[in-house]
Structures are given as structure tokens and as C-alpha cells.
N, CA, C and O atoms as a Tinker XYZ file with bonds, in Angstrom:
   232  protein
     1  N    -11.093000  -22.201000   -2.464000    73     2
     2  CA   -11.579000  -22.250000   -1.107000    64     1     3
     3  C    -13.091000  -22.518000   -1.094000    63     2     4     5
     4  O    -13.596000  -23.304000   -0.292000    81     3
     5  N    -13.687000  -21.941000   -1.871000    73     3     6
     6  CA   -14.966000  -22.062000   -2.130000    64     5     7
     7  C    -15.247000  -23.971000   -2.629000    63     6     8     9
     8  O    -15.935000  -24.689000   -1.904000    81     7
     9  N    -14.848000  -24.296000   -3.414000    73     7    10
    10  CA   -14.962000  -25.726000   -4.098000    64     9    11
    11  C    -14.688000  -26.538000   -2.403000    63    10    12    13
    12  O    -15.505000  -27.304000   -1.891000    81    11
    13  N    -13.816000  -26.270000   -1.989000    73    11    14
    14  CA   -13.561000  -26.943000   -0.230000    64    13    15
    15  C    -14.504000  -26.697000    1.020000    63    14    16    17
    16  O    -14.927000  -27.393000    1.943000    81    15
    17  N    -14.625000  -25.446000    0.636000    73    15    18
    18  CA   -16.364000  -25.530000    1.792000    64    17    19
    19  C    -17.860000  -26.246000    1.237000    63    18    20    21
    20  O    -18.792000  -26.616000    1.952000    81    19
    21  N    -17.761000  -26.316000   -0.363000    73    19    22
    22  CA   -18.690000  -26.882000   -0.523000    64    21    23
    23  C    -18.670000  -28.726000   -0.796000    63    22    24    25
    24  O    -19.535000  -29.499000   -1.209000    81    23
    25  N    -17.549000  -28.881000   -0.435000    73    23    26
    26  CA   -16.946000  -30.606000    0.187000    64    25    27
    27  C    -17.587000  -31.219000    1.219000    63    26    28    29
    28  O    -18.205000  -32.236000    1.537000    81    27
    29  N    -16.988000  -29.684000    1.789000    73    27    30
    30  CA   -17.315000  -30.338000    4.103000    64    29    31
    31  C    -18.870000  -30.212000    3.831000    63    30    32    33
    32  O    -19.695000  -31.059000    4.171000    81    31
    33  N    -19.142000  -29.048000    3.177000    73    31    34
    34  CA   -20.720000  -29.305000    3.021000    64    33    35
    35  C    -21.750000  -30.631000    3.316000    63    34    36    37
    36  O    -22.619000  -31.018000    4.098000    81    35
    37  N    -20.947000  -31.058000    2.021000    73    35    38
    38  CA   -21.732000  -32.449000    1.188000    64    37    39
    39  C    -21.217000  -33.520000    2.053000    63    38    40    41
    40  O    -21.786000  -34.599000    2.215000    81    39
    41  N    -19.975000  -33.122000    2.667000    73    39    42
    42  CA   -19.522000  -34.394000    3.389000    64    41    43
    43  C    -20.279000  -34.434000    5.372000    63    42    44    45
    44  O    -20.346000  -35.498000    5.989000    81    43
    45  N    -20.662000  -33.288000    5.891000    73    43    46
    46  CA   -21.390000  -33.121000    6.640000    64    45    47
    47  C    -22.966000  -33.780000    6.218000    63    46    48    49
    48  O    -23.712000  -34.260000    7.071000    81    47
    49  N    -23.219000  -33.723000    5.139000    73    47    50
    50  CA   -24.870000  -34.036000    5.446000    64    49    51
    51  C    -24.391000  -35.647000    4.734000    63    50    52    53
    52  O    -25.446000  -36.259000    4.902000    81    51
    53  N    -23.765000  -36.298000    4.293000    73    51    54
    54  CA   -23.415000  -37.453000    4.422000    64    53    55
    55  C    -22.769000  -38.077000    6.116000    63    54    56    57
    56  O    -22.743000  -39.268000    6.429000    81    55
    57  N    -22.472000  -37.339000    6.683000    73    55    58
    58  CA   -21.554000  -37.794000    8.011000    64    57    59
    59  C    -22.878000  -38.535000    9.253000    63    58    60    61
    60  O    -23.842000  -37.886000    9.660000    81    59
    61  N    -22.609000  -39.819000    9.601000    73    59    62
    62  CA   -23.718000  -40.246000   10.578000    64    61    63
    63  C    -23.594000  -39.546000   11.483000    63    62    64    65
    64  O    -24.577000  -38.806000   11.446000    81    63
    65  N    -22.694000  -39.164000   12.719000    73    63    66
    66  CA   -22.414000  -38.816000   13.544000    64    65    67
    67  C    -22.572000  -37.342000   13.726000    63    66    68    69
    68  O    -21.839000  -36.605000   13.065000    81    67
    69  N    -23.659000  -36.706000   14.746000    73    67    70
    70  CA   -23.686000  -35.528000   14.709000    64    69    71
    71  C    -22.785000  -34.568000   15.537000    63    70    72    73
    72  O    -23.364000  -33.497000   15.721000    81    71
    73  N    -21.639000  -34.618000   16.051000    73    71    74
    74  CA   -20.863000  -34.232000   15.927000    64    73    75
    75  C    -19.935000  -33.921000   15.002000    63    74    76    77
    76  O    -19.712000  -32.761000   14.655000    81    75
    77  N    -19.460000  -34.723000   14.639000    73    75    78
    78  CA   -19.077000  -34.498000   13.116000    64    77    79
    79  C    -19.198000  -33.991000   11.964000    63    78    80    81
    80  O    -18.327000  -33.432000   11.298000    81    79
    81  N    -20.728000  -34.254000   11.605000    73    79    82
    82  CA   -21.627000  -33.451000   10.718000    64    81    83
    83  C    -21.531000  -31.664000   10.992000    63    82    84    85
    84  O    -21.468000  -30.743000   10.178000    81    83
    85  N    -21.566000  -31.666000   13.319000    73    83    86
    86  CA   -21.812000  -30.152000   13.433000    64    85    87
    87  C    -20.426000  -29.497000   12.813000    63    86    88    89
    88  O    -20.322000  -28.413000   12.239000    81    87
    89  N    -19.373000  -30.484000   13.097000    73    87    90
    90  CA   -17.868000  -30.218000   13.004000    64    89    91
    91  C    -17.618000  -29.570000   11.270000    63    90    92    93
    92  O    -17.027000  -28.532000   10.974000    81    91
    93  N    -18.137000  -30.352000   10.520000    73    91    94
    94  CA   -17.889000  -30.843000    8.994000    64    93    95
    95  C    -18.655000  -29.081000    8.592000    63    94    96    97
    96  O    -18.218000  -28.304000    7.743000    81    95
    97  N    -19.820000  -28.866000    9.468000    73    95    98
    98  CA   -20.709000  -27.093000    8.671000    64    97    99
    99  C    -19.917000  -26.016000    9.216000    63    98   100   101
   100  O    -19.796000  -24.913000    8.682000    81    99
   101  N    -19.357000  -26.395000   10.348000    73    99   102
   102  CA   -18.823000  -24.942000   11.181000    64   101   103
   103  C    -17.674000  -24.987000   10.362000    63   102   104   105
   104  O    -17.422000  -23.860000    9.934000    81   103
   105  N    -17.127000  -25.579000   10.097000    73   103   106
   106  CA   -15.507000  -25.550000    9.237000    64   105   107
   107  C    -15.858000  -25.357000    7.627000    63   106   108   109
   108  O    -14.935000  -25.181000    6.833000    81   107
   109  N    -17.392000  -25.403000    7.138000    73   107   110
   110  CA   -17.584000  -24.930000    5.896000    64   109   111
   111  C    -17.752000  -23.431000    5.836000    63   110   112   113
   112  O    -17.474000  -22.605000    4.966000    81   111
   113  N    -18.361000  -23.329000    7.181000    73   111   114
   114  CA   -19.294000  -21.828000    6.869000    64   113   115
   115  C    -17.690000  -20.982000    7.521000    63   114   116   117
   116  O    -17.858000  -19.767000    7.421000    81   115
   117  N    -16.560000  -21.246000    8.002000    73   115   118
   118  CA   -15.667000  -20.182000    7.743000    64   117   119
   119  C    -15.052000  -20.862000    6.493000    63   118   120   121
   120  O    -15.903000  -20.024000    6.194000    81   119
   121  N    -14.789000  -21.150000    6.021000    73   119   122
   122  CA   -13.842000  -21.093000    4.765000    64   121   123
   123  C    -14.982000  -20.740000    4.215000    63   122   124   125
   124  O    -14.446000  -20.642000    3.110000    81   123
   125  N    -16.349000  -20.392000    3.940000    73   123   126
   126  CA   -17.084000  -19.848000    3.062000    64   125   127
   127  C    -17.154000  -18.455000    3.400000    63   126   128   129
   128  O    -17.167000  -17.824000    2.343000    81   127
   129  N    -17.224000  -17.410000    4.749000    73   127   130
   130  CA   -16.968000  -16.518000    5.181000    64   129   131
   131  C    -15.523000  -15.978000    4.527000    63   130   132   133
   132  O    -15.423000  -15.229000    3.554000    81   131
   133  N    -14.677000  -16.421000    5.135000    73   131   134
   134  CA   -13.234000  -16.256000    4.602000    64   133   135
   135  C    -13.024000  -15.901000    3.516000    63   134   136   137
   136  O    -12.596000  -14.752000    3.402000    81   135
   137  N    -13.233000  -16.722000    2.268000    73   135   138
   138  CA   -13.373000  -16.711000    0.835000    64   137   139
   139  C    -14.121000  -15.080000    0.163000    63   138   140   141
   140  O    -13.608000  -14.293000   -0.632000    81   139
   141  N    -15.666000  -15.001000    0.945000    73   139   142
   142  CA   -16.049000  -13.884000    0.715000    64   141   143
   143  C    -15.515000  -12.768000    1.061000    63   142   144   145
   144  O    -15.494000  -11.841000    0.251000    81   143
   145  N    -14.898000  -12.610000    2.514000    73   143   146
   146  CA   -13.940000  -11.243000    2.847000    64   145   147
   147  C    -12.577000  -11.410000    1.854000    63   146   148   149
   148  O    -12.236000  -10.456000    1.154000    81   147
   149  N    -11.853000  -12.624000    1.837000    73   147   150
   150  CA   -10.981000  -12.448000    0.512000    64   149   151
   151  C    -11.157000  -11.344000   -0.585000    63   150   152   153
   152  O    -10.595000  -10.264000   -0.765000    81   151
   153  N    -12.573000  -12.310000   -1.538000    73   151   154
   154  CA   -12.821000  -11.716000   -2.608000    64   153   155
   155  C    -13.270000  -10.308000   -2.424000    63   154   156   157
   156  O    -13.188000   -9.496000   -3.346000    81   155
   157  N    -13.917000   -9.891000   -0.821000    73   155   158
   158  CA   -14.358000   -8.542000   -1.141000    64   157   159
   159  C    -13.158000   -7.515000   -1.004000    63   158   160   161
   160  O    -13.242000   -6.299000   -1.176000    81   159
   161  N    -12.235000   -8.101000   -0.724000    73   159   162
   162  CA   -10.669000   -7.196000   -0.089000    64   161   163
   163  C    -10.420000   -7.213000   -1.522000    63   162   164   165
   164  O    -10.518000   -6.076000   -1.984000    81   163
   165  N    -10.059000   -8.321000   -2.611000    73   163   166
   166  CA    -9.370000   -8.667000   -3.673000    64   165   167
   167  C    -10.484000   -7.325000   -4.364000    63   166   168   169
   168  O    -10.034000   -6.220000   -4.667000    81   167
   169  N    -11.486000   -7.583000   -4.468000    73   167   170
   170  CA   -12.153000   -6.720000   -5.344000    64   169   171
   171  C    -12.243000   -5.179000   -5.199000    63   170   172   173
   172  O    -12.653000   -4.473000   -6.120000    81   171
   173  N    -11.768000   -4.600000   -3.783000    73   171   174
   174  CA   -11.963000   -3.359000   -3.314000    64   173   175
   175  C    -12.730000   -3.012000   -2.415000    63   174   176   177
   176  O    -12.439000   -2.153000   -1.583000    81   175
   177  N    -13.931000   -3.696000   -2.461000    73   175   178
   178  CA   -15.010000   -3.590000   -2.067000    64   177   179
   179  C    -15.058000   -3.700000   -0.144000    63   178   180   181
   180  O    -16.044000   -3.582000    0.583000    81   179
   181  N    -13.825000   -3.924000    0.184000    73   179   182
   182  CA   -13.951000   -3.596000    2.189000    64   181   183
   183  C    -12.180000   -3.558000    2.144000    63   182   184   185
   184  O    -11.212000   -3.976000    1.508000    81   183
   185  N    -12.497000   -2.889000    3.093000    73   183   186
   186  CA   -11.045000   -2.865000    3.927000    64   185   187
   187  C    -11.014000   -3.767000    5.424000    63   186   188   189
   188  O    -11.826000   -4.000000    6.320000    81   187
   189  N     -9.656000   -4.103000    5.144000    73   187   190
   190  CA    -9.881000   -5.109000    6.192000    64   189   191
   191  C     -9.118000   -4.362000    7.573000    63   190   192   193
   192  O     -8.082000   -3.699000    7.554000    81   191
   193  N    -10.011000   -4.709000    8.806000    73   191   194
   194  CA    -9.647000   -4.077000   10.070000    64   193   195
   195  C     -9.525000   -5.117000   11.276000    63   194   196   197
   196  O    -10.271000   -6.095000   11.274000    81   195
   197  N     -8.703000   -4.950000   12.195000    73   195   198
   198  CA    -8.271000   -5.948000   13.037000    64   197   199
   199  C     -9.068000   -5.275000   14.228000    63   198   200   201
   200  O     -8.567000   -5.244000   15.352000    81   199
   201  N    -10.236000   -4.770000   13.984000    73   199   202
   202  CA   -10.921000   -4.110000   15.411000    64   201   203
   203  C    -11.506000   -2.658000   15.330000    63   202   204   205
   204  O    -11.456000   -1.946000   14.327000    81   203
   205  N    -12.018000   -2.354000   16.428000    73   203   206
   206  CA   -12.600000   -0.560000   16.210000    64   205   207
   207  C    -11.803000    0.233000   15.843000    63   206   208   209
   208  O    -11.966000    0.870000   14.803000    81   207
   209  N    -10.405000    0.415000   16.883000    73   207   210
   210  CA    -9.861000    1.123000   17.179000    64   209   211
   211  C     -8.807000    1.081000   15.543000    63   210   212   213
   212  O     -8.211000    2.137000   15.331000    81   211
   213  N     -8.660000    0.274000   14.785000    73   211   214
   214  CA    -8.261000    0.379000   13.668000    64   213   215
   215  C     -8.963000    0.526000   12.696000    63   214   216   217
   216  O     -8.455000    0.388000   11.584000    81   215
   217  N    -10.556000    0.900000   12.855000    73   215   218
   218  CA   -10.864000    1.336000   11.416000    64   217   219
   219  C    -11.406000    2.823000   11.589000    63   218   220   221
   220  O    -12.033000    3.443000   10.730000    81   219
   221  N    -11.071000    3.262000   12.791000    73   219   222
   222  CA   -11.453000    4.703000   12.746000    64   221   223
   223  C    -10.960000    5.484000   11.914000    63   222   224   225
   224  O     -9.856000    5.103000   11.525000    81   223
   225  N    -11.425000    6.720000   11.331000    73   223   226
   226  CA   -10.634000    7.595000   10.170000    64   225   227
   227  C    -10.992000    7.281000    8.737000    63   226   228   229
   228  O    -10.416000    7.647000    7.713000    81   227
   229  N    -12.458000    6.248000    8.936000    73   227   230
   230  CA   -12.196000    6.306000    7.405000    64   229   231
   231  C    -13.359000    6.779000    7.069000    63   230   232
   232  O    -13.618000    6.999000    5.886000    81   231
């Protein structure tokens, strides 16, 4: 996932059109987000919560 956000990356600051380009970073920077809550779930390191009201209690 990581190797694929850093695609749209490279392919955003190649892209003429700035739409596209804005299109090409916003779709890097979540699969680069994503990837990191992955790995921090995979590693232990967060628990994942769908909101307030589900991470109370811990």
C-alpha cells in the first residue's frame, strides 16, 4: 500500500492538470494514512475505534 501511495505521489507531481494532480495527493495521503493505522493495529500499537462512544473503557 505504501509502494501505491508513493506512485499517485510521483504521478501527481508529473500530472499537468491541477485537478488531477489535487486528485492524484488526496488519494496518496489516505492510502498513506491507512497503511500507517494498518501497521499500527498490526503492531499493537492502537486500537481501532469506530467513534467516542466506542472507545470508552479503555
Amino acid at each position: 500500500m505504501r509502494d501505491q501511495a508513493a506512485k499517485l505521489e510521483q504521478a501527481a507531481e508529473r500530472a499537468t492538470d491541477p485537478a488531477e494532480r489535487q486528485r492524484l495527493k488526496d488519494k496518496a495521503l489516505r492510502l498513506s494514512e491507512q497503511s500507517k493505522k494498518e501497521a499500527n493495529v498490526a503492531s499493537g500499537t492502537s486500537i481501532p475505534c469506530d467513534g467516542p462512544a466506542a472507545c470508552t473503557g479503555r
